[in-house]
CSV table of C-alpha atoms and ligand atoms in Angstrom, one decimal:
chain,number,residue,atom,x,y,z
A,5,MET,CA,14.2,161.9,104.3
A,6,PRO,CA,16.1,165.1,103.7
A,7,LYS,CA,18.2,165.2,100.6
A,8,PRO,CA,22.0,164.9,101.2
A,9,VAL,CA,24.0,168.1,101.2
A,10,LEU,CA,26.4,168.8,98.2
A,11,LEU,CA,28.9,171.6,98.3
A,12,VAL,CA,30.0,172.7,94.8
A,13,THR,CA,33.1,174.9,94.8
A,14,ARG,CA,32.7,176.5,91.4
A,15,ARG,CA,30.0,177.6,89.0
A,16,LEU,CA,29.1,174.5,86.8
A,17,PRO,CA,27.2,174.1,83.5
A,18,GLN,CA,23.5,174.9,83.9
A,19,ALA,CA,22.3,171.3,83.3
A,20,ILE,CA,24.6,170.1,86.0
A,21,GLU,CA,23.6,172.7,88.6
A,22,ALA,CA,19.9,171.8,87.7
A,23,ARG,CA,20.5,168.1,88.4
A,24,ALA,CA,22.5,168.9,91.6
A,25,ALA,CA,19.7,171.1,92.9
A,26,ARG,CA,17.1,168.4,92.0
A,27,ASP,CA,18.9,165.6,93.8
A,28,TYR,CA,20.7,167.4,96.6
A,29,GLN,CA,20.5,170.3,99.0
A,30,ALA,CA,23.0,171.9,96.7
A,31,ARG,CA,25.3,174.7,97.9
A,32,LEU,CA,26.0,176.3,94.5
A,33,THR,CA,28.2,179.3,93.8
A,34,ALA,CA,28.4,181.8,91.0
A,35,SER,CA,32.2,182.0,91.3
A,36,ASP,CA,34.7,180.8,88.7
A,37,THR,CA,37.6,181.1,91.1
A,38,PRO,CA,38.7,178.7,93.8
A,39,MET,CA,36.6,178.8,97.0
A,40,THR,CA,38.7,180.2,99.8
A,41,ASP,CA,36.6,178.9,102.8
A,42,VAL,CA,35.8,175.3,101.7
A,43,VAL,CA,36.0,173.9,105.2
A,44,ALA,CA,33.4,176.4,106.6
A,45,GLN,CA,31.2,175.9,103.5
A,46,ALA,CA,31.4,172.1,103.9
A,47,ALA,CA,29.9,172.2,107.4
A,48,GLY,CA,27.2,169.4,107.4
A,49,ALA,CA,27.9,168.5,103.7
A,50,ASN,CA,27.9,164.9,102.6
A,51,ALA,CA,29.7,165.4,99.3
A,52,VAL,CA,31.8,168.0,97.5
A,53,ILE,CA,32.5,168.8,93.9
A,54,CYS,CA,35.8,170.5,93.4
A,55,CYS,CA,37.8,171.4,90.3
A,56,PRO,CA,41.4,171.8,89.1
A,57,GLY,CA,43.0,174.7,90.9
A,58,ASP,CA,41.1,173.9,94.1
A,59,VAL,CA,43.9,172.7,96.4
A,60,PHE,CA,42.5,169.7,98.4
A,61,ASP,CA,45.7,168.8,100.3
A,62,ALA,CA,46.0,166.8,103.4
A,63,ALA,CA,45.4,169.8,105.7
A,64,LEU,CA,42.2,170.8,104.0
A,65,ILE,CA,40.9,167.2,103.8
A,66,GLY,CA,41.9,166.6,107.4
A,67,ALA,CA,39.7,169.6,108.4
A,68,LEU,CA,36.6,168.6,106.5
A,69,PRO,CA,33.7,167.6,108.6
A,70,GLU,CA,33.0,163.9,109.3
A,71,SER,CA,29.8,164.2,107.3
A,72,VAL,CA,31.8,164.4,104.0
A,73,LYS,CA,31.8,160.9,102.4
A,74,VAL,CA,32.9,161.7,98.8
A,75,ILE,CA,34.8,164.3,96.9
A,76,ALA,CA,34.3,164.3,93.1
A,77,THR,CA,36.6,166.4,91.1
A,78,PHE,CA,35.2,168.0,87.9
A,79,SER,CA,38.3,166.8,85.9
A,80,VAL,CA,40.2,163.7,84.9
A,81,GLY,CA,43.3,164.9,86.6
A,82,TYR,CA,43.3,164.6,90.4
A,83,ASP,CA,46.8,165.9,91.2
A,84,HIS,CA,45.1,168.7,93.2
A,85,VAL,CA,43.5,166.2,95.6
A,86,ASP,CA,45.5,164.3,98.2
A,87,VAL,CA,43.8,160.9,97.5
A,88,ALA,CA,45.8,159.1,100.3
A,89,ALA,CA,44.6,161.7,102.8
A,90,ALA,CA,41.1,161.3,101.7
A,91,LYS,CA,41.3,157.5,101.8
A,92,ALA,CA,42.7,157.7,105.3
A,93,ARG,CA,39.6,159.7,106.3
A,94,GLY,CA,37.3,157.2,104.6
A,95,ILE,CA,36.4,159.8,101.9
A,96,ALA,CA,36.0,158.4,98.4
A,97,VAL,CA,37.4,160.4,95.5
A,98,CYS,CA,35.9,160.3,92.0
A,99,ASN,CA,37.0,161.9,88.8
A,100,THR,CA,35.8,162.3,85.2
A,101,PRO,CA,37.8,160.0,82.9
A,102,ASP,CA,36.9,159.0,79.3
A,103,VAL,CA,34.3,161.6,78.6
A,104,LEU,CA,36.8,164.4,78.0
A,105,SER,CA,39.4,162.4,76.0
A,106,VAL,CA,38.2,163.5,72.6
A,107,ALA,CA,37.9,167.2,73.5
A,108,THR,CA,41.3,167.2,75.1
A,109,ALA,CA,42.9,165.4,72.2
A,110,GLU,CA,41.3,168.0,69.8
A,111,CYS,CA,42.9,170.7,71.9
A,112,ALA,CA,46.3,169.0,71.7
A,113,MET,CA,45.9,168.7,67.9
A,114,LEU,CA,44.9,172.4,67.8
A,115,LEU,CA,48.1,173.3,69.7
A,116,ILE,CA,50.3,171.2,67.5
A,117,LEU,CA,48.8,172.7,64.3
A,118,ALA,CA,48.7,176.2,65.6
A,119,ALA,CA,52.3,176.0,66.8
A,120,ALA,CA,53.7,174.3,63.7
A,121,ARG,CA,51.8,176.6,61.3
A,122,ARG,CA,52.4,179.8,63.3
A,123,ALA,CA,48.7,180.5,63.6
A,124,GLY,CA,49.2,182.8,66.7
A,125,GLU,CA,51.8,185.0,64.9
A,126,GLY,CA,49.5,185.2,61.8
A,127,GLU,CA,46.5,186.2,64.0
A,128,ARG,CA,48.5,188.8,65.8
A,129,MET,CA,49.8,190.2,62.5
A,130,ILE,CA,46.3,190.7,61.2
A,131,ARG,CA,44.9,192.2,64.4
A,132,ALA,CA,47.8,194.6,64.6
A,133,GLY,CA,47.2,195.8,61.0
A,134,ASN,CA,50.6,194.6,59.9
A,135,TRP,CA,49.6,192.2,57.1
A,136,LEU,CA,50.6,193.6,53.8
A,137,GLY,CA,49.4,190.7,51.8
A,138,TRP,CA,50.6,187.3,50.6
A,139,ALA,CA,54.3,186.8,50.4
A,140,PRO,CA,56.3,183.8,49.3
A,141,THR,CA,58.4,183.7,52.5
A,142,GLN,CA,55.9,184.9,55.0
A,143,LEU,CA,55.4,182.9,58.2
A,144,MET,CA,56.7,179.6,56.9
A,145,GLY,CA,56.1,176.9,59.3
A,146,THR,CA,56.5,173.2,59.7
A,147,GLN,CA,54.2,170.7,57.9
A,148,VAL,CA,53.1,168.1,60.4
A,149,SER,CA,52.1,165.5,57.7
A,150,GLY,CA,54.8,162.9,57.3
A,151,ARG,CA,56.4,163.8,60.6
A,152,ARG,CA,56.8,161.7,63.7
A,153,LEU,CA,54.5,162.4,66.6
A,154,GLY,CA,55.9,161.3,70.0
A,155,ILE,CA,53.2,160.9,72.7
A,156,PHE,CA,54.4,160.9,76.3
A,157,GLY,CA,51.7,159.0,78.1
A,158,PHE,CA,49.6,156.7,75.9
A,159,GLY,CA,46.4,156.7,78.0
A,160,ARG,CA,42.9,157.6,76.7
A,161,ILE,CA,43.7,161.1,75.7
A,162,GLY,CA,47.0,160.2,74.1
A,163,ARG,CA,45.4,157.4,72.1
A,164,GLU,CA,42.6,159.8,70.9
A,165,LEU,CA,45.3,162.2,69.7
A,166,ALA,CA,47.1,159.3,67.9
A,167,LYS,CA,43.8,158.6,66.0
A,168,MET,CA,43.5,162.2,64.9
A,169,ALA,CA,47.2,162.5,64.0
A,170,ARG,CA,47.1,159.4,61.8
A,171,GLY,CA,44.5,161.3,59.8
A,172,PHE,CA,47.2,163.9,59.3
A,173,GLY,CA,49.6,161.3,58.0
A,174,MET,CA,51.8,161.4,61.2
A,175,ALA,CA,53.7,158.4,62.3
A,176,ILE,CA,52.9,157.6,66.0
A,177,HIS,CA,55.5,156.8,68.6
A,178,TYR,CA,54.9,156.6,72.3
A,179,HIS,CA,56.6,156.3,75.7
A,180,ASP,CA,54.8,155.1,78.7
A,181,VAL,CA,55.5,152.9,81.8
A,182,ALA,CA,54.4,149.8,80.0
A,183,ARG,CA,53.6,148.7,76.4
A,184,LEU,CA,49.9,148.6,75.6
A,185,PRO,CA,48.2,145.5,74.1
A,186,PRO,CA,48.0,145.4,70.3
A,187,GLU,CA,44.4,146.4,70.1
A,188,LEU,CA,45.2,149.7,71.9
A,189,GLU,CA,48.6,150.3,70.4
A,190,GLY,CA,47.7,149.9,66.8
A,191,ASP,CA,50.5,150.9,64.5
A,192,ALA,CA,52.1,153.1,67.2
A,193,VAL,CA,55.7,152.4,68.0
A,194,PHE,CA,56.4,151.7,71.7
A,195,HIS,CA,59.7,153.1,73.1
A,196,PRO,CA,60.5,151.5,76.5
A,197,THR,CA,63.2,154.1,77.1
A,198,GLU,CA,63.6,157.9,76.6
A,199,GLU,CA,66.8,157.2,74.8
A,200,THR,CA,65.1,155.9,71.7
A,201,PHE,CA,61.9,157.9,72.2
A,202,LEU,CA,63.1,161.6,72.4
A,203,PRO,CA,65.2,161.6,69.2
A,204,VAL,CA,62.2,160.6,67.1
A,205,CYS,CA,59.8,163.3,68.4
A,206,ASP,CA,59.6,165.8,65.5
A,207,VAL,CA,56.4,166.7,67.4
A,208,LEU,CA,56.2,165.9,71.1
A,209,SER,CA,52.8,166.0,72.9
A,210,LEU,CA,52.6,165.5,76.6
A,211,HIS,CA,49.7,163.4,78.1
A,212,ALA,CA,51.1,162.0,81.3
A,213,PRO,CA,49.4,162.8,84.7
A,214,GLY,CA,50.7,165.6,86.9
A,215,GLY,CA,52.2,165.1,90.3
A,216,ALA,CA,55.6,164.6,91.9
A,217,GLY,CA,56.5,161.7,89.6
A,218,THR,CA,56.4,163.7,86.4
A,219,ARG,CA,57.3,167.2,87.7
A,220,HIS,CA,59.5,169.0,85.2
A,221,TRP,CA,59.8,165.9,83.0
A,222,LEU,CA,60.4,168.0,80.0
A,223,ASN,CA,63.6,169.6,81.3
A,224,ALA,CA,66.8,170.9,79.5
A,225,ASP,CA,68.3,167.5,79.3
A,226,ARG,CA,65.4,165.9,77.5
A,227,ILE,CA,64.7,168.9,75.3
A,228,ALA,CA,68.4,168.6,74.1
A,229,ARG,CA,67.7,165.1,73.0
A,230,LEU,CA,64.7,166.1,70.8
A,231,PRO,CA,65.4,166.7,67.1
A,232,LYS,CA,66.5,170.3,66.5
A,233,GLY,CA,63.4,172.3,65.6
A,234,ALA,CA,60.9,170.0,67.3
A,235,VAL,CA,57.4,171.2,68.1
A,236,VAL,CA,56.1,170.7,71.7
A,237,ALA,CA,52.5,170.6,72.8
A,238,ASN,CA,51.2,170.3,76.4
A,239,ALA,CA,47.5,169.9,77.1
A,240,ALA,CA,48.1,167.8,80.1
A,241,ARG,CA,49.5,169.5,83.2
A,242,GLY,CA,51.8,172.5,83.4
A,243,THR,CA,53.9,170.8,86.0
A,244,LEU,CA,55.3,168.4,83.3
A,245,VAL,CA,57.4,171.2,81.9
A,246,ASP,CA,60.4,173.0,83.2
A,247,ASP,CA,59.4,176.5,81.9
A,248,ILE,CA,62.8,178.0,82.1
A,249,ALA,CA,64.2,175.2,80.0
A,250,LEU,CA,61.4,175.5,77.4
A,251,VAL,CA,61.7,179.2,77.1
A,252,ALA,CA,65.5,178.8,76.6
A,253,ALA,CA,64.9,176.2,73.9
A,254,LEU,CA,62.2,178.3,72.1
A,255,THR,CA,64.7,181.2,72.1
A,256,SER,CA,67.6,179.2,70.8
A,257,GLY,CA,65.5,177.4,68.2
A,258,GLN,CA,66.1,173.9,69.7
A,259,VAL,CA,62.3,173.9,69.9
A,260,ALA,CA,60.9,175.6,66.9
A,261,ALA,CA,57.5,176.2,68.4
A,262,ALA,CA,55.3,175.2,71.3
A,263,GLY,CA,51.6,175.1,72.1
A,264,LEU,CA,50.6,175.2,75.7
A,265,ASP,CA,47.2,174.9,77.3
A,266,VAL,CA,48.4,174.4,80.9
A,267,TYR,CA,50.9,176.0,83.1
A,268,ASP,CA,53.0,175.3,86.2
A,269,GLY,CA,51.3,177.4,88.9
A,270,GLU,CA,48.4,178.5,86.7
A,271,PRO,CA,46.7,180.9,86.3
A,272,ARG,CA,50.2,182.4,86.5
A,273,VAL,CA,52.1,182.0,83.2
A,274,ASN,CA,55.9,182.1,83.2
A,275,PRO,CA,56.6,185.6,81.8
A,276,GLY,CA,59.3,184.2,79.6
A,277,TYR,CA,56.6,182.9,77.2
A,278,LEU,CA,54.8,186.2,76.8
A,279,GLY,CA,57.4,187.9,74.6
A,280,LEU,CA,58.0,184.9,72.3
A,281,GLU,CA,56.2,184.7,69.0
A,282,ASN,CA,56.8,181.0,68.6
A,283,VAL,CA,54.5,179.8,71.5
A,284,VAL,CA,50.8,179.5,71.3
A,285,LEU,CA,49.2,180.0,74.7
A,286,LEU,CA,45.6,178.8,75.6
A,287,PRO,CA,43.9,179.2,79.0
A,288,HIS,CA,43.4,175.5,80.0
A,289,LEU,CA,40.5,174.9,77.8
A,290,GLY,CA,41.2,171.3,76.8
A,291,SER,CA,37.9,169.9,77.9
A,292,ALA,CA,36.0,173.1,77.3
A,293,THR,CA,33.2,172.0,75.0
A,294,THR,CA,29.6,172.2,76.0
A,295,GLU,CA,28.9,168.5,75.5
A,296,THR,CA,32.1,167.5,77.3
A,297,ARG,CA,31.6,169.7,80.3
A,298,ASP,CA,28.0,168.4,80.6
A,299,ALA,CA,29.3,164.9,80.5
A,300,MET,CA,31.9,165.6,83.1
A,301,GLY,CA,29.4,167.0,85.4
A,302,HIS,CA,27.0,164.1,85.0
A,303,LEU,CA,29.8,161.7,85.7
A,304,ALA,CA,30.9,163.5,88.8
A,305,LEU,CA,27.3,163.4,90.1
A,306,ASP,CA,27.0,159.7,89.1
A,307,GLY,CA,30.0,159.0,91.3
A,308,ILE,CA,28.5,161.0,94.3
A,309,ASP,CA,25.1,159.3,93.8
A,310,ALA,CA,26.8,155.8,93.9
A,311,VAL,CA,29.0,156.5,97.0
A,312,LEU,CA,26.1,158.0,99.0
A,313,ALA,CA,24.0,154.9,98.0
A,314,GLY,CA,26.7,152.6,99.3
A,315,ARG,CA,27.8,151.5,95.8
A,316,THR,CA,31.3,151.6,94.3
A,317,PRO,CA,31.3,154.1,91.4
A,318,ALA,CA,32.9,153.3,88.1
A,319,ASN,CA,34.9,156.5,88.3
A,320,LEU,CA,36.3,155.9,91.8
A,321,VAL,CA,40.0,156.9,92.0
A,322,ARG,CA,41.8,154.0,93.5
B,16,LIG,C1,41.2,167.7,83.6
B,16,LIG,O1,40.1,167.2,83.5
B,16,LIG,O2,42.1,167.2,84.3
B,16,LIG,C2,41.4,168.9,82.8
B,16,LIG,O3,42.7,169.5,83.0
B,16,LIG,C3,40.3,169.9,83.0
B,16,LIG,O4,39.3,169.6,82.2
């Protein structure tokens, strides 16, 4: 029997492309940017691996050939895939949960520390040849130890961040749609409302999914309810932040510093951030470790294997 056909929209780690080529008639690409002719490339394909930044909206999904039975996104976030449209066409959607939680939480911790301790400014100072030596008042930042960390979205990544932050002596607070059971919550303080949550966020880290329901959640009104001089980190989705409001708050000092790994409309970055010293900007590398990207690829392929074998994959998006 011929192997099923798998379309891959981006260049993937070598081990994943090797497995794809072993088990499928794999249509691989050397490109790191979104494929512009997915529908044409998918002719006769049984499965597709896509990535964040690939827009799999209802129009594209509707135009996919009948042969496509499963779309696996090489990401935990699936806000770029219209899951309802896929379901309506009988196409299963898989993602890559769990395996990237630690790497993404590490990235959030990195953003928090870099923003609070002004690491970007210090790096730029040295690279520009402007460092004249140690000085008692130079680049004084905010110590995170002893501060309250507010986590918006206490899912797998948010809870991994909480574990790390406890090691830094931070007190954990969270806001989510529902309170977690004690074994997942630990000593974290649940806030059922934003009214009590926002004022305790000396540091606020965003870990909610993207999509219409959370679009521009961090807006001017909510920023105003943070403690003055709060630190903000976002390693989740850029759409969670109203950039105009955050730029204004970074300029006024309402937010002392921010660390961002994701952007609304990325790879475009709101130009307001670029001139600000007190924001650390990373290029969406939350899950970018070798071991994590391999694990994500294997999980995506496991999902495709299962669907094409008539089984329900553990990583099916429901
Ligand atoms: C995800 O998985 O959703 C990240 O944003 C990319 O790793």
